[in-house]
mmCIF file of C-alpha atoms in Angstrom:
data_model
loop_
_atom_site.group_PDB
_atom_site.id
_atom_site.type_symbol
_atom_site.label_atom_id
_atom_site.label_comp_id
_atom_site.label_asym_id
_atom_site.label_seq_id
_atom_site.Cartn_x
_atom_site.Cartn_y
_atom_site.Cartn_z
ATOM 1 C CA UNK A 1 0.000 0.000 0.000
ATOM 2 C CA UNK A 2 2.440 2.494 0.584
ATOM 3 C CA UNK A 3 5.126 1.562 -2.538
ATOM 4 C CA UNK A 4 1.401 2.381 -4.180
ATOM 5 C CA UNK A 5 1.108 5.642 -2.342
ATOM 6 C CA UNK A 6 4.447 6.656 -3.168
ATOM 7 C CA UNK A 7 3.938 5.736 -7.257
ATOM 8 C CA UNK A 8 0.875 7.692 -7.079
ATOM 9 C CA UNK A 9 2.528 10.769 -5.833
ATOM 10 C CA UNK A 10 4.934 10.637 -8.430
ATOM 11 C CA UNK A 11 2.523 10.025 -11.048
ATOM 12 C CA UNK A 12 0.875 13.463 -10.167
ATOM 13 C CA UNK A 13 4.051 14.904 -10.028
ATOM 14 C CA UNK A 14 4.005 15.975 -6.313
ATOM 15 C CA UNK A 15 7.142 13.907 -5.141
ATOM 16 C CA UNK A 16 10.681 14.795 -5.653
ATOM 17 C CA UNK A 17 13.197 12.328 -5.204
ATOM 18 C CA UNK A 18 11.371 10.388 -2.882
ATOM 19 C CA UNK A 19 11.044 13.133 -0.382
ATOM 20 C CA UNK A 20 7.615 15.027 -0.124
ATOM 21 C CA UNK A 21 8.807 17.473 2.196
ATOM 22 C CA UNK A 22 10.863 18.785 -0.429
ATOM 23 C CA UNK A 23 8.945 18.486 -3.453
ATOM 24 C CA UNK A 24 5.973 21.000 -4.694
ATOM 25 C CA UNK A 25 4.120 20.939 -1.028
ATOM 26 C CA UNK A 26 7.016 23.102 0.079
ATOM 27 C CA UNK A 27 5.661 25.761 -2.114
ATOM 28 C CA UNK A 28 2.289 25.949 -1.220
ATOM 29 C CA UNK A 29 1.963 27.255 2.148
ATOM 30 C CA UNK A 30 -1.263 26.956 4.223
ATOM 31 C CA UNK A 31 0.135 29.584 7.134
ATOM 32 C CA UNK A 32 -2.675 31.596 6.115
ATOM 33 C CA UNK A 33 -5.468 29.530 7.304
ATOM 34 C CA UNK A 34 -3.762 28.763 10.514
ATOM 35 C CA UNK A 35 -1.604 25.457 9.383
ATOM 36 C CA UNK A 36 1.983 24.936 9.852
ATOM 37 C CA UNK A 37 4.307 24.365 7.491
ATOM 38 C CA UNK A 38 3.757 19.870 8.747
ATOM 39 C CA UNK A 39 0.347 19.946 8.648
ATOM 40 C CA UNK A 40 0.053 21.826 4.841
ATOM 41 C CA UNK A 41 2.526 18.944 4.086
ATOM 42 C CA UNK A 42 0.013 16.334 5.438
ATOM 43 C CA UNK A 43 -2.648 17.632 4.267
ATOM 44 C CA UNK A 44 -1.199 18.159 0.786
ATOM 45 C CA UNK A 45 -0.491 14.827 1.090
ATOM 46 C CA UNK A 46 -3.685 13.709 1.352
ATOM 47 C CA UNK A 47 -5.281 15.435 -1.465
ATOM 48 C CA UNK A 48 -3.138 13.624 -3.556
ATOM 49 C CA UNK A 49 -3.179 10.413 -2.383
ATOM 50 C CA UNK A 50 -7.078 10.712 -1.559
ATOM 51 C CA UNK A 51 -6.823 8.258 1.582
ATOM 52 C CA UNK A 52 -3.729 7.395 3.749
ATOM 53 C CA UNK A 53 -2.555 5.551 6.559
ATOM 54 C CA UNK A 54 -0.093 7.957 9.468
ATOM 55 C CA UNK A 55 2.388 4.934 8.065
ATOM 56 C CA UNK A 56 2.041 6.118 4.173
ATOM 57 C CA UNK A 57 2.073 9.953 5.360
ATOM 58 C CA UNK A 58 5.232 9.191 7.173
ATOM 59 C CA UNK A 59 6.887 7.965 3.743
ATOM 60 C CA UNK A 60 5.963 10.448 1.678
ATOM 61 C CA UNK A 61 6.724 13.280 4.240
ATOM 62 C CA UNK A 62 9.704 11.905 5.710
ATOM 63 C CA UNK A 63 7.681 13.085 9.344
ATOM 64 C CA UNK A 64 8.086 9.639 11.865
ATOM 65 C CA UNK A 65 4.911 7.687 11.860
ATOM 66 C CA UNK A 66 3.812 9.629 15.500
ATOM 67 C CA UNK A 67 3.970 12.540 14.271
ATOM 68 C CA UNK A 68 2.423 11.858 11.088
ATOM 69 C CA UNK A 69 -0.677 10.134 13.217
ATOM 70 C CA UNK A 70 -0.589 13.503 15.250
ATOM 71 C CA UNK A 71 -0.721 16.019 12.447
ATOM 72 C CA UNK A 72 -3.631 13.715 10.400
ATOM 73 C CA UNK A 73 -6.017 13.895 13.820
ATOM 74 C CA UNK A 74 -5.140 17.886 13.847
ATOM 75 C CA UNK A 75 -6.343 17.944 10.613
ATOM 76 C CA UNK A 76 -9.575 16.139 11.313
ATOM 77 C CA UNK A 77 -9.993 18.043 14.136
ATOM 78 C CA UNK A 78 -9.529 21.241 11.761
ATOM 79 C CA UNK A 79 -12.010 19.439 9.326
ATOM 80 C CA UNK A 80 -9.647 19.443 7.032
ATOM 81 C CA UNK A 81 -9.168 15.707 6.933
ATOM 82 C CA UNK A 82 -11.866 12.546 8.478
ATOM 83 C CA UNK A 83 -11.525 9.014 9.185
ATOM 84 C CA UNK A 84 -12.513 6.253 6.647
ATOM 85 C CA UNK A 85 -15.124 4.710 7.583
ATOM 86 C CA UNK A 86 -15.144 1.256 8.477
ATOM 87 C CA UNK A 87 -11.210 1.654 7.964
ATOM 88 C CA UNK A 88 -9.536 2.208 11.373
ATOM 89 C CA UNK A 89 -6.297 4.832 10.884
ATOM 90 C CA UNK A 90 -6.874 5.454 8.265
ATOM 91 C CA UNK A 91 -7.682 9.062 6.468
ATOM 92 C CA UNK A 92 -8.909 10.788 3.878
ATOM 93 C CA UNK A 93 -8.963 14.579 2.635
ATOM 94 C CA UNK A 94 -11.401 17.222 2.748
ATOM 95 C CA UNK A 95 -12.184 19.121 -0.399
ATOM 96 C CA UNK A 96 -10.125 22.103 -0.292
ATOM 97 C CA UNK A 97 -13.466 24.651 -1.479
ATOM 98 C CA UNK A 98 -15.011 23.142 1.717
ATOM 99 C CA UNK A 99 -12.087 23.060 4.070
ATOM 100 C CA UNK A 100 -10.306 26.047 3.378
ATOM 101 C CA UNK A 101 -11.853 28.636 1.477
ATOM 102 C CA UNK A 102 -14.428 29.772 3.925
ATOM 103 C CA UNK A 103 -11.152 30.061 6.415
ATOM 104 C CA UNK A 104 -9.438 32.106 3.307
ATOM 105 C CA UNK A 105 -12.477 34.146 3.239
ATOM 106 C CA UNK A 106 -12.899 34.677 7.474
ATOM 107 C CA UNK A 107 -9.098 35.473 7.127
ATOM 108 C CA UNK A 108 -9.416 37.815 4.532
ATOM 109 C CA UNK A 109 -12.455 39.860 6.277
ATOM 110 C CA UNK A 110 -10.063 39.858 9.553
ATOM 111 C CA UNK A 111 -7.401 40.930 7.413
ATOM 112 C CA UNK A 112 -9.366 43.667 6.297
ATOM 113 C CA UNK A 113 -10.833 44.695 9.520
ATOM 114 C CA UNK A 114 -7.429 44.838 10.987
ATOM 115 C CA UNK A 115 -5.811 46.693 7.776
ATOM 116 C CA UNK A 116 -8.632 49.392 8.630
ATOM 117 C CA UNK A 117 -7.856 49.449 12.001
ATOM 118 C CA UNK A 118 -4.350 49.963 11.224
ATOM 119 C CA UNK A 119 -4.503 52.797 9.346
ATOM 120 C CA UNK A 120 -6.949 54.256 11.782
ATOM 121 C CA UNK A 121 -3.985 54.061 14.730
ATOM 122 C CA UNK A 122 -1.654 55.595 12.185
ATOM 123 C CA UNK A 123 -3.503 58.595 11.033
ATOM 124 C CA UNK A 124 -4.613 58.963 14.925
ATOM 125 C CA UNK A 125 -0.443 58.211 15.553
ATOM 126 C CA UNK A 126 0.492 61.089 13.066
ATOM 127 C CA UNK A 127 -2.315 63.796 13.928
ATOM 128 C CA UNK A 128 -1.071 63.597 17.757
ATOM 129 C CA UNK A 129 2.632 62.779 16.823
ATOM 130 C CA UNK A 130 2.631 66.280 15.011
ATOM 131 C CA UNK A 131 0.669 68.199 17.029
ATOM 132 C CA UNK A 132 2.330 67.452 20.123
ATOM 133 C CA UNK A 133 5.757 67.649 18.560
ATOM 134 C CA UNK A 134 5.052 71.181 16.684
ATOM 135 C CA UNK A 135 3.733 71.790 20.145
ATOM 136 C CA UNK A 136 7.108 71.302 21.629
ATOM 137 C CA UNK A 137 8.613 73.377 19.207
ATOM 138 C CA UNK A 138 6.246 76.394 18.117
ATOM 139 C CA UNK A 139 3.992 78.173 19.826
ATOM 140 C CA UNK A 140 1.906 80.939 19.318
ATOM 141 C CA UNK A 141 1.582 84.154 21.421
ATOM 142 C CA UNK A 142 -1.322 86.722 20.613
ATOM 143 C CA UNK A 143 -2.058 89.747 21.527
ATOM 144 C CA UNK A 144 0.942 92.798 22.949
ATOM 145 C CA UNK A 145 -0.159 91.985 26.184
ATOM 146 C CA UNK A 146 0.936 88.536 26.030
ATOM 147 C CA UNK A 147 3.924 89.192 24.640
ATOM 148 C CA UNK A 148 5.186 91.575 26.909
ATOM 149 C CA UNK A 149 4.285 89.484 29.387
ATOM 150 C CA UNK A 150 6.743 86.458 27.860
ATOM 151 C CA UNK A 151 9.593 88.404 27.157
ATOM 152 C CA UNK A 152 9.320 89.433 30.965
ATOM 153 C CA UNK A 153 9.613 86.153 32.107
ATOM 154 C CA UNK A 154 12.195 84.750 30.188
ATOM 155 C CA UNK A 155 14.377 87.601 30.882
ATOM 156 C CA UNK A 156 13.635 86.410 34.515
ATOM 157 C CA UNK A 157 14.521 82.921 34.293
ATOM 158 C CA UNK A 158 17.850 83.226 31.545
ATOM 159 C CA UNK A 159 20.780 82.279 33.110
ATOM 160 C CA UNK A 160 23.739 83.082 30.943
ATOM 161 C CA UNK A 161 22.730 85.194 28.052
ATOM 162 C CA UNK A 162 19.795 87.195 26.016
ATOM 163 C CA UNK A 163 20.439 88.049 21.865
ATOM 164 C CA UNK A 164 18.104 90.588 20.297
ATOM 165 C CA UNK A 165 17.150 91.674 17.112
ATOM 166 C CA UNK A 166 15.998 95.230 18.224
ATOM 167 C CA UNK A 167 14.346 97.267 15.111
ATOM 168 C CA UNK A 168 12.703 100.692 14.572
ATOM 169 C CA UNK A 169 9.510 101.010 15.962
ATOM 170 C CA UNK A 170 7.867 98.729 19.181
ATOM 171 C CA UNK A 171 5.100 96.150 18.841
ATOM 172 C CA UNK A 172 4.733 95.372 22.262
ATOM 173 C CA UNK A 173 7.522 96.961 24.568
ATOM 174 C CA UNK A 174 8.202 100.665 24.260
ATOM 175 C CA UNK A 175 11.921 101.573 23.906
ATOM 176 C CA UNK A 176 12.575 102.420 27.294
ATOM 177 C CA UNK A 177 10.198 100.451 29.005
ATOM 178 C CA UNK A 178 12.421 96.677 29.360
ATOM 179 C CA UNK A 179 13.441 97.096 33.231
ATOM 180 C CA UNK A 180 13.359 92.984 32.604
ATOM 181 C CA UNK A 181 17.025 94.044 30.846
ATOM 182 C CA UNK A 182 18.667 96.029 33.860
ATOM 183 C CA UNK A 183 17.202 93.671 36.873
ATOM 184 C CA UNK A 184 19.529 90.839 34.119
ATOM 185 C CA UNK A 185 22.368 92.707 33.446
ATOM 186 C CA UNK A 186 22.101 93.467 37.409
ATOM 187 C CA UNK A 187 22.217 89.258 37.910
ATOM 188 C CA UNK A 188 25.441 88.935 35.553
ATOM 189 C CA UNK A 189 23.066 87.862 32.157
ATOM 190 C CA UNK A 190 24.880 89.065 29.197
ATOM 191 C CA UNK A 191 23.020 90.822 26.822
ATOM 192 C CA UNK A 192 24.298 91.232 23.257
ATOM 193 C CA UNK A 193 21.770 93.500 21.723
ATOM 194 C CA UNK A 194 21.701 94.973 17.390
ATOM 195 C CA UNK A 195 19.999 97.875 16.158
ATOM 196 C CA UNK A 196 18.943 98.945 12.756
ATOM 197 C CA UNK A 197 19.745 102.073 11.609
ATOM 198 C CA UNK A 198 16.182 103.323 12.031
ATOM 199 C CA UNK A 199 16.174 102.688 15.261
ATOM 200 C CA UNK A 200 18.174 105.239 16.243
ATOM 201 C CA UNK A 201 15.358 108.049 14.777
ATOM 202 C CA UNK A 202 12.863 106.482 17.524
ATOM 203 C CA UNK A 203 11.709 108.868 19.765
ATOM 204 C CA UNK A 204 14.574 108.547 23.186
ATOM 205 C CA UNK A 205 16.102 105.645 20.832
ATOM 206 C CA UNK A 206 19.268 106.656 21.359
ATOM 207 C CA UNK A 207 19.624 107.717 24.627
ATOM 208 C CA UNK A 208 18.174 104.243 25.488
ATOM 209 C CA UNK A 209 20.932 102.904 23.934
ATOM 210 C CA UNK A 210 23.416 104.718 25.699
ATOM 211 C CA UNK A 211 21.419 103.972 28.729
ATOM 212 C CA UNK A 212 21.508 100.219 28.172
ATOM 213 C CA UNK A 213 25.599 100.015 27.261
ATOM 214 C CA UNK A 214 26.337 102.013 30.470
ATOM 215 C CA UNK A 215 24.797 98.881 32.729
ATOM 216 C CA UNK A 216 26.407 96.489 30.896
ATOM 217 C CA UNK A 217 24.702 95.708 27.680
ATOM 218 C CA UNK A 218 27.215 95.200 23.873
ATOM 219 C CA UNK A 219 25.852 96.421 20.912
ATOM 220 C CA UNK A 220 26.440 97.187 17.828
ATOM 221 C CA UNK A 221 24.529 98.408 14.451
ATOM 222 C CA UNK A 222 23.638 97.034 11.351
ATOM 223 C CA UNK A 223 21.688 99.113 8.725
ATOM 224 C CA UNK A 224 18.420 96.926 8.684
ATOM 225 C CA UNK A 225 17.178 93.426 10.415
ATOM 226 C CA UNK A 226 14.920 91.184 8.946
ATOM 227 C CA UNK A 227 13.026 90.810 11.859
ATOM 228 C CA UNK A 228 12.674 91.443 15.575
ATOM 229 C CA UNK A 229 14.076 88.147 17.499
ATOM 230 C CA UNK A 230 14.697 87.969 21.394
ATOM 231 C CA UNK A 231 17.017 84.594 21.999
ATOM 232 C CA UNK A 232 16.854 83.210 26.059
ATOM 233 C CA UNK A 233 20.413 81.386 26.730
ATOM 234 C CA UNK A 234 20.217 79.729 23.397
ATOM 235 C CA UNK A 235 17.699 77.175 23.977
ATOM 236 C CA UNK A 236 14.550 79.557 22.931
ATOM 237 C CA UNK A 237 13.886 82.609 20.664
ATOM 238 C CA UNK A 238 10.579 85.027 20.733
ATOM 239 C CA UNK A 239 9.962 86.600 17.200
ATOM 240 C CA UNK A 240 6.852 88.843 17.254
ATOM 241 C CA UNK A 241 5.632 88.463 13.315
ATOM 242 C CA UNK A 242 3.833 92.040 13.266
ATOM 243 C CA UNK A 243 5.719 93.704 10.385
ATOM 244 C CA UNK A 244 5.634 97.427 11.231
ATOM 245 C CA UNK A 245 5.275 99.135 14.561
ATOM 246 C CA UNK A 246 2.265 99.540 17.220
ATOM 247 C CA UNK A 247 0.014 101.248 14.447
ATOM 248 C CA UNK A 248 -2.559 98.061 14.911
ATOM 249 C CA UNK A 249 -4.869 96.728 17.188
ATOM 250 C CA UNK A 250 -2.588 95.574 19.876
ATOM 251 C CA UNK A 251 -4.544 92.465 20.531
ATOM 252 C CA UNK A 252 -3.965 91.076 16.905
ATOM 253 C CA UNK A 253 -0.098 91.267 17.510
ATOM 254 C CA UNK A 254 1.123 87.272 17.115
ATOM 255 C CA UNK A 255 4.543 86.446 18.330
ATOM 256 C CA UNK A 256 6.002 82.804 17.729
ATOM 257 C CA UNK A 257 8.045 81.042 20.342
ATOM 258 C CA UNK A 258 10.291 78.493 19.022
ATOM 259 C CA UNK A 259 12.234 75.982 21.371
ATOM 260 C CA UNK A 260 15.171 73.981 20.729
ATOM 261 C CA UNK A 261 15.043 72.483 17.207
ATOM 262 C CA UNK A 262 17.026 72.848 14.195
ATOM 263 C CA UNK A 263 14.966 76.212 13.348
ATOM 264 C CA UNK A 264 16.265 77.948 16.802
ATOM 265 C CA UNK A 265 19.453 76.666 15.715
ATOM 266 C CA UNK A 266 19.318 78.653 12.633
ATOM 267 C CA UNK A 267 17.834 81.640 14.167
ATOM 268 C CA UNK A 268 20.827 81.727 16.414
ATOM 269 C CA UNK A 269 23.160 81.337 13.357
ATOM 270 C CA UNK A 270 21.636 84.624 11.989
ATOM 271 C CA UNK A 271 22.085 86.481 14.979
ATOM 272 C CA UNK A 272 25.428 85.526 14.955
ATOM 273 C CA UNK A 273 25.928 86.090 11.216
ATOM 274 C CA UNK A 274 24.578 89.437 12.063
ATOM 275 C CA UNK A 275 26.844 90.424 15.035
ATOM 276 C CA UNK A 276 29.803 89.570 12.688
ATOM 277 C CA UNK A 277 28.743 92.348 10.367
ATOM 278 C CA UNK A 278 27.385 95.147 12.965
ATOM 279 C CA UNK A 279 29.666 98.066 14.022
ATOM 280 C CA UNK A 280 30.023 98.357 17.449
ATOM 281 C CA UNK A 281 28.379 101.085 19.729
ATOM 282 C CA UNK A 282 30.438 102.606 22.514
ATOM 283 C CA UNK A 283 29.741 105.720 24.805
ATOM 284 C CA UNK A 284 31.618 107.825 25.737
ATOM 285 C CA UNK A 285 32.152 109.196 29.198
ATOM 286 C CA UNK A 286 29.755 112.225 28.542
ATOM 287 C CA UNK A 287 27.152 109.696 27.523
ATOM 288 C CA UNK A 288 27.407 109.974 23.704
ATOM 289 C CA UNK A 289 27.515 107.126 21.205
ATOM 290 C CA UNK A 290 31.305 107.689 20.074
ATOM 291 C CA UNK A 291 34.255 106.251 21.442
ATOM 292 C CA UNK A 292 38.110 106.800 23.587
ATOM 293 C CA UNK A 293 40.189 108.368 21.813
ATOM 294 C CA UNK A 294 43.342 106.553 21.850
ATOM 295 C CA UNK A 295 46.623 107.997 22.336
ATOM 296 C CA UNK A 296 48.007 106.911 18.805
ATOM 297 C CA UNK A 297 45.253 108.546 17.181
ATOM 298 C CA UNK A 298 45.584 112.131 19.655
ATOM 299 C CA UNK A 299 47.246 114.224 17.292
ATOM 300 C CA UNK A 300 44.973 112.974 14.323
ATOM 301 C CA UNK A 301 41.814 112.411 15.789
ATOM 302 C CA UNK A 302 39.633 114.537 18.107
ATOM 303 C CA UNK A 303 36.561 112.783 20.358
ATOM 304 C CA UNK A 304 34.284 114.436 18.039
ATOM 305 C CA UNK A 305 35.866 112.885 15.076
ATOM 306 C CA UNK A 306 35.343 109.672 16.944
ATOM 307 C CA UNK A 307 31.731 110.006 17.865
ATOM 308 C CA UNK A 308 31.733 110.594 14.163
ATOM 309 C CA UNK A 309 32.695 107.700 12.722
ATOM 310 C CA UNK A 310 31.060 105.869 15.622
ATOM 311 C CA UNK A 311 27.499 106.913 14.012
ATOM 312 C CA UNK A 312 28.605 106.872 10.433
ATOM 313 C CA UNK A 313 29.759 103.335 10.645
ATOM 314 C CA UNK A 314 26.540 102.059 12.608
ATOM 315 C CA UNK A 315 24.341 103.634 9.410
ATOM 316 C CA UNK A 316 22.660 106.435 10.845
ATOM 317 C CA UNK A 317 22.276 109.163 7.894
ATOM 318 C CA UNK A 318 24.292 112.851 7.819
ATOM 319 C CA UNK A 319 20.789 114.591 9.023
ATOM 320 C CA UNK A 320 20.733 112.317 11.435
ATOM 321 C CA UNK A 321 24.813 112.584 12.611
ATOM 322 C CA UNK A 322 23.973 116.158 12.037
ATOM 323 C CA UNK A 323 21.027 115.869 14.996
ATOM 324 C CA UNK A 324 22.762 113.905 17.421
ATOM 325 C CA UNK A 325 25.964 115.991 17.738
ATOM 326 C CA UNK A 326 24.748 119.306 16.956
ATOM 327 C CA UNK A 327 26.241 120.774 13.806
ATOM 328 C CA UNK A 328 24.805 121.281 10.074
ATOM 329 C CA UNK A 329 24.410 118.411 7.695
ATOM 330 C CA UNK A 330 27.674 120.396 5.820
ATOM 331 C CA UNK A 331 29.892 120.304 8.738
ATOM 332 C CA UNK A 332 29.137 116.396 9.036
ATOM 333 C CA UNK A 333 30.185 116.300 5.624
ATOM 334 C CA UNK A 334 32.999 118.188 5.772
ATOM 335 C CA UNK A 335 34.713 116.274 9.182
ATOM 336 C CA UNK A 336 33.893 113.029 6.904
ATOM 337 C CA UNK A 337 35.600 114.269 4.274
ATOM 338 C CA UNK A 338 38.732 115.272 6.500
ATOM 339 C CA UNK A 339 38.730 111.531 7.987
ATOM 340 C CA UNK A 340 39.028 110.438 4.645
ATOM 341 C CA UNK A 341 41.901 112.119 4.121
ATOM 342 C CA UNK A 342 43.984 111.476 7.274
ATOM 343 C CA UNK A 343 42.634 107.918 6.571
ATOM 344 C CA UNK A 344 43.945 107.982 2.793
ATOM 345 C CA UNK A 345 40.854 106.566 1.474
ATOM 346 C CA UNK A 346 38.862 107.597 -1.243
ATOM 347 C CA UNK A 347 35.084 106.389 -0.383
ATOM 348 C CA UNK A 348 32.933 105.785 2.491
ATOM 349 C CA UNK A 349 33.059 102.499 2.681
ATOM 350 C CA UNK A 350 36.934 102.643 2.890
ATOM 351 C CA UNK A 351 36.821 105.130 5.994
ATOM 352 C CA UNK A 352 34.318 102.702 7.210
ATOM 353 C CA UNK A 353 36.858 99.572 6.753
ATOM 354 C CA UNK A 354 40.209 101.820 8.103
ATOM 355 C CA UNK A 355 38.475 102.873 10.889
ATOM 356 C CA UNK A 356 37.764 99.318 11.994
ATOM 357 C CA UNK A 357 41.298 98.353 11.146
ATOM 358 C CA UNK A 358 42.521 100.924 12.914
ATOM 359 C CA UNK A 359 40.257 101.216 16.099
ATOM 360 C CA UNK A 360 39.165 104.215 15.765
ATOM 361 C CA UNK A 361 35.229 103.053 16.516
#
């Protein structure tokens, strides 16, 4: 019976060298419909040979003749397989459209039930995933109010240092008005502050500034900033995004916070690319913007010269220059033109550079 079993295996093709386990049933996986990789061997088995003994299945399946018996009552118990009757051990398969398609088709609706639940935890995963991660990152301030109110407090808590972005005209904190700055600069927080050009025709803008350098504060000028920024000990900027000044409705002002991330890391990088650029302010001991004159420069240089070149280089215009130290727009002129000179350069932008060289500002 089973030398028959075998020759009908290998009549259909099914048996390799003698070895089922091998053969075609390797490729035909039931895992699917809950059988392992033995009992689709069995089972294929079966089919083929319609009825078998656990002796013939151990033949053809190389399995020993226990576990054989084992996997064929599994199968029956699956109802994938049933007993002959009137033929004790031995067994017969099920039709495959009865025994396995309906569990195909149960598997496939769980499948698809789970696939939808799936992508229901993922889209619920990346709505809260991004929201609480943006969270962490950016957040939104409105109203002047508010703001103020933030740039108090982390004034209060910085530890080491505070970089700002300080342009012409206020959205939320009148020039003046940041006592937050002095009770820091008190504590031993740096502060490393740039102003636009503009700034300096605010109303008190400069004598602010002055004000500021005396109790500790460095700063310097640049012609214009691209925005207003206020950075906390590196680890968290403020940037109110009103455009102009405190012509609005105070309560539509909208600041962003932005906490460590690579986007504070690049708003620090552009302070700091603008603090390369900016010409330093220094006051003088009468409380002018200007700077020492230094013996080397005595016999060629007067404080007023100084001061001079002091406002010229930080970008504030001749009127301007002209305002601040009391003399005509010519006369401003006409000292720049004399710097020039004892500076041998022929342009602006030269006295600007030899000046720097030279410390003279």
């Amino acid at each position: 019976m089973r030398q028959q079993f075998a020759r009908h295996c290998a009549e259909c093709g099914d048996l390799l060298d003698g070895d089922f386990g091998k053969g075609l049933g390797r490729k035909y996986m039931l895992e699917a419909v809950g059988l392992s990789v033995a009992e689709t061997d069995v089972y294929r088995a079966l089919v083929v040979a319609v009825t078998a003994s656990a002796g013939e299945v151990s033949t053809t399946t190389g399995l020993d003749t226990r576990t054989a018996e084992r996997l064929l009552l599994a199968l029956e118990e699956k109802g994938l397989a049933r007993g002959v009757e009137g033929v004790s051990g031995r067994f017969a398969a099920n039709p495959p459209d009865v025994a396995l398609l309906p569990r195909l088709e149960r598997r496939a609706d769980e499948l698809g039930k789970a696939r939808s639940a799936v992508s229901e935890l993922m889209e619920t995963y990346r709505r809260n995933a991004w929201i609480r991660d943006a969270g962490e990152v950016v957040e939104f301030i409105t109203g002047a109010g508010a703001l103020r109110q933030r740039l108090q407090q982390v004034q209060d808590s910085a530890r080491e240092e505070l970089l700002w972005f300080c342009r012409a005209q206020y959205v939320a904190m009148p020039s003046g008005t940041n006592q937050a700055e002095f009770d820091a600069l008190a504590r031993g927080v740096g502060y490393r502050v740039l102003y636009e050009q503009a700034f300096f025709d605010d109303a008190g803008g400069m004598e602010n500034i002055v004000r500021a350098v005396r109790a500790g504060e460095t700063a310097r000028a640049v012609p214009a900033l691209p925005l207003r920024m206020a950075i906390a000990d590196r680890c968290l900027a403020i940037c109110p995004l009103a455009p102009a000044g405190p012509a609005g409705d105070p309560r539509e002002v909208t600041a962003v916070v932005v906490r460590g991330s690579s986007l504070l890391e690049a708003l620090v990088a552009l302070f700091e690319r603008y603090w390369e650029i900016g010409a330093p302010l220094r006051v003088t001991p009468e409380g002018r913007i200007g700077a020492h004159v230094l013996e080397s420069d005595a016999d060629s240089l007067t404080a007023d010269d100084q001061r001079l070149l002091s406002l010229m280089v930080a970008g504030l215009t001749d009127e301007s220059i002209a305002g601040q130290m009391g003399v005509s727009r010519r006369t401003v002129q006409r000292r720049i033109q004399h710097l020039m000179t004892i500076a041998g350069v022929a342009t602006r932008m030269q006295l600007g550079w030899q000046a720097a060289r030279r410390n003279w500002v």
